[in-house]
Short mmCIF file of C-alpha atoms in Angstrom, two decimals:
data_model
loop_
_atom_site.label_atom_id
_atom_site.label_comp_id
_atom_site.label_asym_id
_atom_site.label_seq_id
_atom_site.Cartn_x
_atom_site.Cartn_y
_atom_site.Cartn_z
CA MET A 7 0.00 0.00 0.00
CA ILE A 8 2.74 2.44 1.01
CA LEU A 9 4.94 1.16 -1.86
CA ASP A 10 2.05 1.65 -4.34
CA ALA A 11 1.54 5.18 -3.13
CA MET A 12 5.28 5.92 -3.50
CA LYS A 13 5.23 4.51 -7.04
CA ASN A 14 2.30 6.80 -7.89
CA VAL A 15 4.16 9.78 -6.49
CA ARG A 16 7.20 8.82 -8.57
CA ASP A 17 5.06 8.53 -11.73
CA VAL A 18 3.55 11.93 -11.08
CA MET A 19 7.03 13.40 -10.56
CA VAL A 20 8.25 11.94 -13.88
CA VAL A 21 5.24 13.35 -15.72
CA LEU A 22 5.76 16.77 -14.12
CA TYR A 23 9.46 16.67 -15.04
CA LEU A 24 8.67 15.81 -18.67
CA MET A 25 6.08 18.60 -18.79
CA LEU A 26 8.68 21.03 -17.49
CA ILE A 27 11.20 20.04 -20.18
CA TRP A 28 8.52 20.29 -22.85
CA LYS A 29 7.55 23.76 -21.64
CA THR A 30 11.20 24.84 -21.79
CA VAL A 31 11.65 23.52 -25.33
CA GLU A 32 8.44 25.25 -26.40
CA GLY A 33 9.70 28.46 -24.84
CA PHE A 34 12.74 28.48 -27.12
CA LYS A 35 10.70 28.37 -30.29
CA GLY A 36 10.82 32.05 -31.23
CA TYR A 37 10.04 33.26 -27.72
CA GLY A 38 7.21 30.70 -27.60
CA TRP A 39 5.23 33.19 -29.63
CA LYS A 40 4.95 31.92 -33.16
CA ALA A 41 5.81 28.69 -34.89
CA SER A 42 8.50 28.72 -37.58
CA THR A 43 7.32 29.82 -41.04
CA GLY A 44 9.51 27.44 -43.01
CA ASN A 45 11.34 29.73 -45.45
CA GLU A 46 13.78 31.07 -42.86
CA GLY A 47 16.50 32.40 -45.20
CA ALA A 48 14.22 34.55 -47.36
CA ALA A 49 12.36 35.78 -44.27
CA TYR A 50 15.64 36.81 -42.62
CA CYS A 51 16.78 38.73 -45.70
CA LEU A 52 13.42 40.52 -45.91
CA SER A 53 13.80 41.54 -42.26
CA TRP A 54 17.39 42.61 -42.80
CA ARG A 55 16.57 44.74 -45.83
CA LEU A 56 13.60 46.42 -44.12
CA ALA A 57 15.77 47.14 -41.08
CA VAL A 58 18.44 48.70 -43.34
CA GLU A 59 15.88 50.92 -45.07
CA ALA A 60 14.34 52.04 -41.76
CA ASN A 61 17.84 52.85 -40.40
CA ASN A 62 17.64 50.19 -37.70
CA VAL A 63 20.70 48.30 -38.92
CA ARG A 64 23.62 50.72 -39.17
CA ALA A 65 27.31 50.76 -40.03
CA TRP A 66 27.10 47.42 -41.81
CA ARG A 67 30.12 46.62 -43.98
CA THR A 68 28.79 43.94 -46.32
CA VAL A 69 25.50 42.36 -47.30
CA PRO A 70 25.08 39.06 -45.37
CA THR A 71 26.28 36.37 -47.79
CA GLN A 72 23.07 34.41 -47.32
CA CYS A 73 21.20 37.42 -48.77
CA LEU A 74 23.14 37.61 -52.07
CA ARG A 75 20.30 36.10 -54.13
CA HIS A 76 17.66 38.09 -52.24
CA VAL A 77 19.42 41.38 -52.95
CA GLU A 78 20.07 40.39 -56.58
CA THR A 79 16.41 39.55 -57.12
CA TYR A 80 15.35 42.78 -55.46
CA MET A 81 17.74 44.94 -57.52
CA VAL A 82 17.26 43.39 -60.97
CA GLY A 83 13.85 41.73 -60.69
CA GLY A 84 11.77 44.91 -60.90
CA GLN A 85 10.91 45.67 -57.26
CA TYR A 86 13.74 48.19 -56.83
CA GLU A 87 12.41 50.22 -59.77
CA ARG A 88 8.86 49.97 -58.46
CA ASP A 89 9.96 51.21 -55.06
CA LEU A 90 11.74 54.15 -56.71
CA GLU A 91 8.69 55.01 -58.79
CA LEU A 92 6.40 55.05 -55.75
CA ILE A 93 8.82 57.31 -53.87
CA MET A 94 9.15 59.67 -56.85
CA GLY A 95 5.36 59.86 -56.85
CA GLN A 96 5.59 61.11 -53.27
CA VAL A 97 8.28 63.64 -54.23
CA SER A 98 6.06 64.83 -57.05
CA SER A 99 2.95 65.24 -54.84
CA PHE A 100 4.96 67.13 -52.24
CA ALA A 101 6.54 69.41 -54.87
CA ASP A 102 3.14 70.17 -56.40
CA GLU A 103 1.89 71.55 -53.07
CA ILE A 104 4.69 74.12 -52.82
CA VAL A 105 4.01 77.68 -53.94
CA LEU A 106 7.34 78.91 -55.25
CA SER A 107 8.43 82.42 -54.43
CA ASP A 108 9.87 84.59 -57.21
CA ASP A 109 13.22 85.13 -55.48
CA GLY A 110 14.72 82.00 -57.07
CA LEU A 111 15.67 80.52 -53.71
CA ASP A 112 13.38 77.48 -53.59
CA ALA A 113 15.83 74.59 -53.59
CA TRP A 114 16.01 70.82 -53.76
CA ILE A 115 18.94 68.54 -53.00
CA PHE A 116 19.78 65.26 -54.68
CA ASP A 117 22.60 62.93 -53.82
CA ILE A 118 24.39 61.55 -56.92
CA ASP A 119 25.52 57.89 -56.51
CA ASP A 120 22.57 55.51 -56.66
CA THR A 121 20.26 58.49 -56.50
CA CYS A 122 20.75 60.25 -59.87
CA ILE A 123 23.00 57.68 -61.51
CA SER A 124 23.34 53.97 -60.85
CA ASN A 125 26.32 51.90 -59.72
CA LEU A 126 24.37 48.67 -60.05
CA GLU A 127 26.58 47.37 -62.87
CA TYR A 128 29.64 47.87 -60.69
CA TYR A 129 28.05 46.22 -57.67
CA LYS A 130 27.03 43.21 -59.74
CA ARG A 131 30.76 42.48 -59.93
CA LYS A 132 30.99 42.93 -56.15
CA ARG A 133 28.32 40.30 -55.48
CA TYR A 134 25.71 43.03 -54.84
CA GLY A 135 27.62 44.24 -51.81
CA CYS A 136 28.54 40.86 -50.33
CA ASP A 137 32.16 41.81 -51.11
CA PRO A 138 33.68 44.53 -48.92
CA TYR A 139 34.04 48.12 -50.13
CA ASP A 140 36.91 48.51 -52.58
CA PRO A 141 37.83 52.21 -52.85
CA MET A 142 40.31 51.75 -55.72
CA GLY A 143 37.88 49.60 -57.69
CA PHE A 144 35.09 52.09 -57.20
CA ARG A 145 37.26 55.03 -58.26
CA ALA A 146 38.28 53.20 -61.43
CA TRP A 147 34.58 52.58 -62.18
CA ALA A 148 33.61 56.19 -61.48
CA LEU A 149 36.40 57.51 -63.72
CA VAL A 150 34.86 55.67 -66.67
CA ALA A 151 31.80 57.96 -66.29
CA GLY A 152 29.49 55.19 -67.42
CA CYS A 153 26.87 55.16 -64.68
CA PRO A 154 23.42 55.11 -66.27
CA ALA A 155 20.72 57.53 -65.12
CA ILE A 156 18.06 56.14 -62.78
CA PRO A 157 15.04 56.92 -64.96
CA PRO A 158 12.37 57.79 -62.35
CA VAL A 159 14.83 60.10 -60.59
CA LEU A 160 15.88 61.76 -63.87
CA GLY A 161 12.20 62.31 -64.62
CA MET A 162 11.65 63.92 -61.24
CA PHE A 163 14.82 66.02 -61.55
CA ASN A 164 13.57 67.40 -64.87
CA LYS A 165 10.14 68.11 -63.42
CA LEU A 166 11.60 70.05 -60.47
CA VAL A 167 13.89 72.09 -62.74
CA TYR A 168 10.90 72.81 -64.98
CA GLN A 169 8.81 73.88 -61.96
CA GLY A 170 11.52 76.42 -61.08
CA PHE A 171 13.33 74.75 -58.19
CA LYS A 172 17.06 75.27 -57.93
CA VAL A 173 18.44 71.75 -57.84
CA PHE A 174 21.73 71.02 -56.10
CA LEU A 175 23.53 67.75 -56.72
CA LEU A 176 25.54 67.01 -53.59
CA THR A 177 28.02 64.14 -53.51
CA GLY A 178 30.76 62.75 -51.29
CA ARG A 179 32.85 62.06 -54.41
CA ASP A 180 36.22 63.79 -54.38
CA GLU A 181 36.36 66.90 -56.59
CA ASP A 182 40.03 66.66 -57.55
CA THR A 183 39.99 63.08 -58.76
CA LEU A 184 36.37 62.56 -59.84
CA GLY A 185 35.04 66.05 -60.54
CA TYR A 186 35.39 65.97 -64.31
CA SER A 187 34.17 62.41 -64.86
CA THR A 188 31.21 62.91 -62.51
CA ILE A 189 30.00 66.03 -64.27
CA TYR A 190 30.59 64.45 -67.69
CA ASN A 191 28.66 61.37 -66.56
CA LEU A 192 25.73 63.45 -65.29
CA HIS A 193 25.53 65.51 -68.50
CA SER A 194 25.77 62.49 -70.77
CA GLN A 195 22.86 60.94 -68.86
CA GLY A 196 20.64 63.99 -69.16
CA PHE A 197 21.20 65.72 -65.85
CA VAL A 198 21.39 69.29 -67.12
CA GLY A 199 19.72 72.43 -65.82
CA TYR A 200 20.81 71.99 -62.22
CA GLU A 201 22.04 74.92 -60.17
CA ARG A 202 25.30 73.44 -58.88
CA VAL A 203 27.15 70.13 -58.54
CA ILE A 204 28.88 70.11 -55.16
CA LEU A 205 31.74 67.66 -54.64
CA ARG A 206 33.94 66.97 -51.66
CA ARG A 207 36.87 69.40 -51.47
CA ALA A 208 40.24 69.15 -49.74
CA GLU A 209 38.86 70.84 -46.60
CA ASN A 210 36.14 68.18 -46.28
CA LYS A 211 38.48 65.22 -46.47
CA GLY A 212 38.02 62.79 -43.62
CA GLN A 213 34.60 64.17 -42.64
CA CYS A 214 31.83 61.60 -42.43
CA ALA A 215 29.17 62.06 -45.10
CA SER A 216 26.58 63.31 -42.65
CA ASP A 217 28.81 66.10 -41.26
CA TYR A 218 30.12 67.09 -44.69
CA LYS A 219 26.67 67.26 -46.23
CA SER A 220 25.19 69.07 -43.21
CA GLY A 221 27.96 71.68 -43.57
CA VAL A 222 27.18 72.21 -47.25
CA ARG A 223 23.44 72.50 -46.56
CA LYS A 224 24.15 75.02 -43.79
CA LYS A 225 26.01 77.20 -46.31
CA LEU A 226 23.14 76.96 -48.78
CA VAL A 227 20.68 78.04 -46.07
CA GLU A 228 23.01 80.94 -45.21
CA GLU A 229 22.93 81.91 -48.91
CA GLY A 230 19.17 82.19 -48.46
CA TYR A 231 18.01 78.96 -50.07
CA ARG A 232 14.91 77.23 -48.73
CA LEU A 233 15.68 73.48 -48.80
CA TRP A 234 12.30 71.95 -49.58
CA GLY A 235 13.29 68.43 -50.41
CA ASN A 236 16.31 66.21 -49.96
CA VAL A 237 16.61 62.93 -51.86
CA GLY A 238 19.28 60.30 -51.22
CA ASP A 239 19.90 56.58 -50.96
CA GLN A 240 21.81 56.84 -47.65
CA TRP A 241 20.53 58.00 -44.27
CA SER A 242 23.75 60.03 -44.04
CA ASP A 243 22.39 62.13 -46.95
CA LEU A 244 19.26 62.92 -44.96
CA GLN A 245 20.30 63.28 -41.34
CA GLY A 246 22.10 66.01 -39.47
CA ASP A 247 21.37 69.73 -39.63
CA PHE A 248 19.33 71.57 -42.26
CA SER A 249 18.17 68.26 -43.66
CA GLY A 250 15.35 69.86 -45.65
CA ASN A 251 11.62 70.24 -45.04
CA ARG A 252 11.10 66.72 -46.23
CA THR A 253 13.54 63.89 -46.87
CA PHE A 254 13.15 60.94 -49.22
CA LYS A 255 15.14 57.76 -48.61
CA LEU A 256 15.73 55.77 -51.78
CA PRO A 257 16.37 52.06 -51.32
CA ASN A 258 19.93 50.75 -51.34
CA PRO A 259 20.55 47.29 -49.88
CA MET A 260 24.09 47.08 -51.39
CA TYR A 261 26.20 49.36 -49.24
CA PHE A 262 26.19 51.72 -46.28
CA VAL A 263 27.90 55.13 -46.15
CA PRO A 264 28.45 56.41 -42.59
CA MET B 17 1.20 54.11 -112.01
CA ILE B 18 0.58 57.32 -110.03
CA LEU B 19 -2.40 55.69 -108.27
CA ASP B 20 -0.22 52.69 -107.30
CA ALA B 21 2.48 54.99 -105.86
CA MET B 22 -0.16 56.91 -103.84
CA LYS B 23 -1.50 53.62 -102.47
CA ASN B 24 2.03 52.64 -101.39
CA VAL B 25 2.53 55.98 -99.66
CA ARG B 26 -0.78 55.51 -97.81
CA ASP B 27 0.27 52.02 -96.70
CA VAL B 28 3.59 53.35 -95.42
CA MET B 29 1.76 56.14 -93.54
CA VAL B 30 -0.59 53.63 -91.89
CA VAL B 31 2.37 51.47 -90.82
CA LEU B 32 4.22 54.52 -89.43
CA TYR B 33 1.08 55.59 -87.55
CA LEU B 34 0.66 52.14 -86.01
CA MET B 35 4.34 52.13 -85.03
CA LEU B 36 3.90 55.51 -83.36
CA ILE B 37 0.92 54.30 -81.30
CA TRP B 38 2.81 51.16 -80.34
CA LYS B 39 5.80 53.26 -79.21
CA THR B 40 3.51 55.44 -77.07
CA VAL B 41 1.89 52.43 -75.45
CA GLU B 42 5.34 50.94 -74.73
CA GLY B 43 6.43 54.27 -73.26
CA PHE B 44 3.73 54.13 -70.62
CA LYS B 45 4.89 50.81 -69.28
CA GLY B 46 6.85 51.94 -66.22
CA TYR B 47 8.67 54.84 -67.94
CA GLY B 48 9.64 52.43 -70.74
CA TRP B 49 12.31 51.17 -68.36
CA LYS B 50 11.34 47.73 -67.27
CA ALA B 51 8.74 45.27 -68.44
CA SER B 52 5.85 44.55 -66.10
CA THR B 53 6.54 41.87 -63.51
CA GLY B 54 3.06 40.40 -63.58
CA ASN B 55 2.03 40.47 -59.94
CA GLU B 56 1.35 44.20 -59.86
CA GLY B 57 -0.86 44.37 -56.76
CA ALA B 58 1.55 42.56 -54.45
CA ALA B 59 4.49 44.54 -55.84
CA TYR B 60 2.67 47.83 -55.21
CA CYS B 61 1.85 46.88 -51.61
CA LEU B 62 5.48 45.88 -50.97
CA SER B 63 6.58 49.28 -52.30
CA TRP B 64 3.95 51.07 -50.24
CA ARG B 65 4.89 49.30 -47.01
CA LEU B 66 8.62 49.89 -47.52
CA ALA B 67 7.94 53.55 -48.23
CA VAL B 68 5.88 53.81 -45.02
CA GLU B 69 8.64 52.23 -42.95
CA ALA B 70 11.32 54.49 -44.47
CA ASN B 71 9.14 57.55 -43.78
CA ASN B 72 8.71 58.36 -47.46
CA VAL B 73 4.93 58.09 -47.37
CA ARG B 74 3.56 60.34 -44.63
CA ALA B 75 0.30 61.49 -43.15
CA TRP B 76 -1.61 58.59 -44.67
CA ARG B 77 -5.07 58.06 -43.22
CA THR B 78 -5.84 54.49 -44.19
CA VAL B 79 -4.12 51.46 -45.66
CA PRO B 80 -4.87 51.29 -49.42
CA THR B 81 -7.79 48.86 -49.72
CA GLN B 82 -5.93 46.81 -52.32
CA CYS B 83 -3.27 46.11 -49.65
CA LEU B 84 -5.66 44.64 -47.04
CA ARG B 85 -4.55 41.03 -47.68
CA HIS B 86 -0.90 42.05 -47.96
CA VAL B 87 -0.94 43.80 -44.58
CA GLU B 88 -2.90 40.94 -43.01
CA THR B 89 -0.37 38.37 -44.26
CA TYR B 90 2.49 40.53 -43.05
CA MET B 91 1.01 41.05 -39.59
CA VAL B 92 -0.21 37.54 -38.83
CA GLY B 93 1.92 35.37 -41.13
CA GLY B 94 5.14 35.59 -39.12
CA GLN B 95 7.16 38.27 -40.94
CA TYR B 96 6.13 41.08 -38.54
CA GLU B 97 7.47 39.07 -35.58
CA ARG B 98 10.66 38.24 -37.45
CA ASP B 99 11.19 41.90 -38.27
CA LEU B 100 10.71 42.79 -34.60
CA GLU B 101 13.14 40.11 -33.47
CA LEU B 102 15.85 41.33 -35.84
CA ILE B 103 15.40 44.92 -34.63
CA MET B 104 15.50 43.84 -30.97
CA GLY B 105 18.77 42.08 -31.79
CA GLN B 106 20.10 45.46 -32.93
CA VAL B 107 18.84 47.13 -29.74
CA SER B 108 20.56 44.43 -27.73
CA SER B 109 23.92 44.78 -29.53
CA PHE B 110 23.81 48.54 -29.14
CA ALA B 111 22.92 48.32 -25.43
CA ASP B 112 25.75 45.84 -24.80
CA GLU B 113 28.31 48.37 -26.06
CA ILE B 114 27.26 51.02 -23.55
CA VAL B 115 29.26 51.40 -20.34
CA LEU B 116 26.73 52.56 -17.78
CA SER B 117 27.72 55.22 -15.32
CA ASP B 118 26.86 54.74 -11.66
CA ASP B 119 24.76 57.90 -11.39
CA GLY B 120 21.59 56.07 -12.44
CA LEU B 121 20.93 58.43 -15.34
CA ASP B 122 21.41 56.09 -18.31
CA ALA B 123 17.97 56.01 -19.88
CA TRP B 124 15.95 54.35 -22.59
CA ILE B 125 12.59 55.34 -24.03
CA PHE B 126 9.87 53.04 -25.30
CA ASP B 127 6.60 54.04 -26.87
CA ILE B 128 3.64 51.96 -25.59
CA ASP B 129 1.04 51.22 -28.32
CA ASP B 130 2.31 48.64 -30.80
CA THR B 131 5.73 48.94 -29.24
CA CYS B 132 5.32 47.40 -25.77
CA ILE B 133 1.76 46.11 -26.15
CA SER B 134 -0.15 45.16 -29.27
CA ASN B 135 -3.36 46.55 -30.78
CA LEU B 136 -3.37 43.97 -33.53
CA GLU B 137 -6.58 42.32 -32.27
CA TYR B 138 -8.33 45.68 -32.41
CA TYR B 139 -7.02 46.48 -35.88
CA LYS B 140 -8.16 43.11 -37.19
CA ARG B 141 -11.69 44.45 -36.67
CA LYS B 142 -10.68 47.63 -38.51
CA ARG B 143 -9.55 45.71 -41.61
CA TYR B 144 -5.89 46.12 -40.60
CA GLY B 145 -6.13 49.87 -40.98
CA CYS B 146 -8.16 49.98 -44.20
CA ASP B 147 -10.93 51.53 -42.08
CA PRO B 148 -10.33 55.11 -40.93
CA TYR B 149 -9.21 55.92 -37.38
CA ASP B 150 -12.06 55.61 -34.90
CA PRO B 151 -11.11 57.47 -31.70
CA MET B 152 -14.15 56.27 -29.69
CA GLY B 153 -13.64 52.67 -30.77
CA PHE B 154 -9.96 52.78 -29.88
CA ARG B 155 -10.66 54.32 -26.47
CA ALA B 156 -13.19 51.60 -25.70
CA TRP B 157 -10.60 48.96 -26.67
CA ALA B 158 -7.83 50.60 -24.60
CA LEU B 159 -10.13 50.82 -21.53
CA VAL B 160 -10.47 47.03 -21.56
CA ALA B 161 -6.70 46.85 -20.84
CA GLY B 162 -6.42 43.66 -22.84
CA CYS B 163 -3.52 44.47 -25.19
CA PRO B 164 -1.06 41.57 -25.16
CA ALA B 165 2.66 42.18 -24.69
CA ILE B 166 4.83 42.10 -27.83
CA PRO B 167 7.18 39.31 -26.70
CA PRO B 168 10.51 40.38 -28.29
CA VAL B 169 10.01 43.92 -26.96
CA LEU B 170 9.10 42.67 -23.48
CA GLY B 171 12.25 40.54 -23.53
CA MET B 172 14.37 43.54 -24.49
CA PHE B 173 12.64 45.76 -21.91
CA ASN B 174 13.50 43.22 -19.18
CA LYS B 175 17.09 42.98 -20.38
CA LEU B 176 17.57 46.76 -20.31
CA VAL B 177 16.04 47.04 -16.82
CA TYR B 178 18.31 44.21 -15.68
CA GLN B 179 21.35 45.97 -17.21
CA GLY B 180 20.55 49.03 -15.11
CA PHE B 181 18.97 51.39 -17.64
CA LYS B 182 16.15 53.62 -16.45
CA VAL B 183 13.34 52.82 -18.83
CA PHE B 184 10.65 55.41 -19.57
CA LEU B 185 7.40 54.39 -21.23
CA LEU B 186 6.16 57.40 -23.16
CA THR B 187 2.71 57.41 -24.73
CA GLY B 188 0.32 59.80 -26.42
CA ARG B 189 -2.56 58.16 -24.54
CA ASP B 190 -4.54 60.56 -22.38
CA GLU B 191 -3.71 60.31 -18.67
CA ASP B 192 -7.17 61.26 -17.35
CA THR B 193 -9.18 58.75 -19.36
CA LEU B 194 -6.65 55.95 -20.02
CA GLY B 195 -4.03 56.30 -17.29
CA TYR B 196 -5.37 53.59 -14.99
CA SER B 197 -6.16 51.02 -17.70
CA THR B 198 -2.84 51.59 -19.47
CA ILE B 199 -0.77 51.01 -16.36
CA TYR B 200 -2.91 48.03 -15.37
CA ASN B 201 -2.48 46.60 -18.88
CA LEU B 202 1.30 47.06 -18.80
CA HIS B 203 1.63 45.42 -15.38
CA SER B 204 -0.60 42.50 -16.26
CA GLN B 205 1.57 41.86 -19.32
CA GLY B 206 4.83 41.89 -17.40
CA PHE B 207 6.04 45.45 -17.91
CA VAL B 208 7.29 46.13 -14.39
CA GLY B 209 10.54 47.67 -13.20
CA TYR B 210 10.33 50.75 -15.42
CA GLU B 211 11.25 54.18 -14.12
CA ARG B 212 8.11 56.08 -15.17
CA VAL B 213 5.07 55.79 -17.40
CA ILE B 214 4.47 59.19 -18.99
CA LEU B 215 1.01 59.88 -20.42
CA ARG B 216 -0.41 62.93 -22.16
CA ARG B 217 -1.64 65.54 -19.69
CA ALA B 218 -4.13 68.34 -20.06
CA GLU B 219 -1.37 70.82 -20.98
CA ASN B 220 -0.29 68.60 -23.92
CA LYS B 221 -3.73 68.29 -25.44
CA GLY B 222 -3.78 69.18 -29.11
CA GLN B 223 -0.01 68.86 -29.52
CA CYS B 224 1.12 66.56 -32.31
CA ALA B 225 2.90 63.45 -31.04
CA SER B 226 6.30 64.61 -32.23
CA ASP B 227 6.12 67.94 -30.38
CA TYR B 228 4.63 66.41 -27.23
CA LYS B 229 7.23 63.65 -27.06
CA SER B 230 10.10 66.03 -27.87
CA GLY B 231 8.96 68.22 -24.97
CA VAL B 232 8.92 65.27 -22.56
CA ARG B 233 12.37 64.14 -23.71
CA LYS B 234 13.70 67.68 -23.27
CA LYS B 235 12.56 67.62 -19.63
CA LEU B 236 14.23 64.24 -19.05
CA VAL B 237 17.49 65.59 -20.49
CA GLU B 238 17.15 68.62 -18.20
CA GLU B 239 16.76 66.20 -15.28
CA GLY B 240 20.15 64.85 -16.31
CA TYR B 241 19.17 61.65 -18.09
CA ARG B 242 21.26 60.42 -21.02
CA LEU B 243 18.81 59.11 -23.61
CA TRP B 244 20.69 56.22 -25.18
CA GLY B 245 17.93 54.53 -27.10
CA ASN B 246 14.44 55.36 -28.28
CA VAL B 247 12.11 52.65 -29.57
CA GLY B 248 8.77 53.27 -31.26
CA ASP B 249 6.52 52.14 -34.09
CA GLN B 250 5.89 55.69 -35.38
CA TRP B 251 8.38 58.15 -36.85
CA SER B 252 6.74 60.75 -34.60
CA ASP B 253 8.15 58.80 -31.63
CA LEU B 254 11.65 59.15 -33.01
CA GLN B 255 11.88 62.56 -34.64
CA GLY B 256 12.15 66.06 -33.22
CA ASP B 257 14.52 67.21 -30.48
CA PHE B 258 16.46 65.01 -28.04
CA SER B 259 15.48 61.94 -30.02
CA GLY B 260 18.11 59.77 -28.33
CA ASN B 261 21.58 58.60 -29.37
CA ARG B 262 20.00 55.92 -31.46
CA THR B 263 16.44 55.36 -32.61
CA PHE B 264 14.72 52.11 -33.54
CA LYS B 265 11.67 52.16 -35.81
CA LEU B 266 9.40 49.16 -35.28
CA PRO B 267 7.19 48.21 -38.21
CA ASN B 268 3.59 49.35 -38.29
CA PRO B 269 1.75 49.25 -41.62
CA MET B 270 -1.69 49.71 -39.99
CA TYR B 271 -1.81 53.36 -38.98
CA PHE B 272 0.10 56.63 -38.97
CA VAL B 273 0.34 59.03 -36.02
CA PRO B 274 1.42 62.55 -37.05
#
């Protein structure tokens, strides 16, 4: 009788112990919140890319290797262009609401690389950003002046110039080494009618993009310009001081500029 | 002979005219840049959601009706949770790099709605945000105090409290009408150990979220707090003055708070 009771107690203990283990295992499945969805790799790359675009993942040096195909599909499969077109639609709506003054000081800022003109062909050879940044390789590419225009951005650029905005093209590219080829590249791709192309000068060497571009924008504001819009593919184009009344972040899952 | 020649000219004209129409039709296909990808609706909703998360689409009142299924799949199909988990991983890495001082002034800010606790069940009844904002309906829901915790955020909240950060929960909810139910809801879901819950007071009525929250953060900085991180599902949680050393934008494709 006593032995039977002890055996029952032992059985109950074993069951409780197994339940405890089971509970612990369950708890590890994604915080015990949601079962796995199956396609883990694609889901991770979607999360990673969204986090990059929302500025949650910062200072990343390369695209995670497991996301090479995801980024390739995004960039060449049509979605990148669609994303750009939707954003340009927003730029257009915003611009249409602005009543321009007749002092010629209503301004707009565009970044150049992967905003006006595309480095996609170059980055294809760098595994869409899975390879680390190669400053010499990029300079050689930029010197060729063969970056194609990004059509929806060129369309918007032309519209803003036509509407009477003074458009500034502001780039971190070095003026001494890349000034001529950059301007030649822009002109050959149809970027004409802008107010100024502003490149990085000797005094800006070593500045991070955000500080350098903030400094340039500050000078433009001191010249009297009203910076209505600011369009770039990097958060460092859009953050810092005098960032513009409204900023537009173009997608770029291939590289990060601090 | 002359009649034959005239007939030939007419034929050539007809062909040229047809070619011209064809060219025009082609030109309308996505700026003549890229052929259509087929699944236009899904592609549009992907673009729309990315643009919302990157703060390119602003002041939107409702989810586009055509994106109801897209947003539903995103919210309940597992990707929303994965996105949150990746972002919390970034919060965690950032927090681990910080050397806390012993003055007890290292602080972190979390928004409440759809940051700490979820309104997803409510928004399911509002067609995931395809229905317009219903202030009375939302208040009735919030009074029930039944919002579940968002597990990855609760986990991160606990980690930060454990690490010694002073965590402030900052919400646009009205203190008089929703103060009690909000705090009860937070406690019942495991949000304990925070420094303060800060709700909207009479003097903040009518302020937009960005101004109200900037004002609160300014006061915290004046009290001596160092605002290391700021986590919210709305850009209005994260923009304005004293936004924190680093901000983290959680996804929310269901509504926009100006």
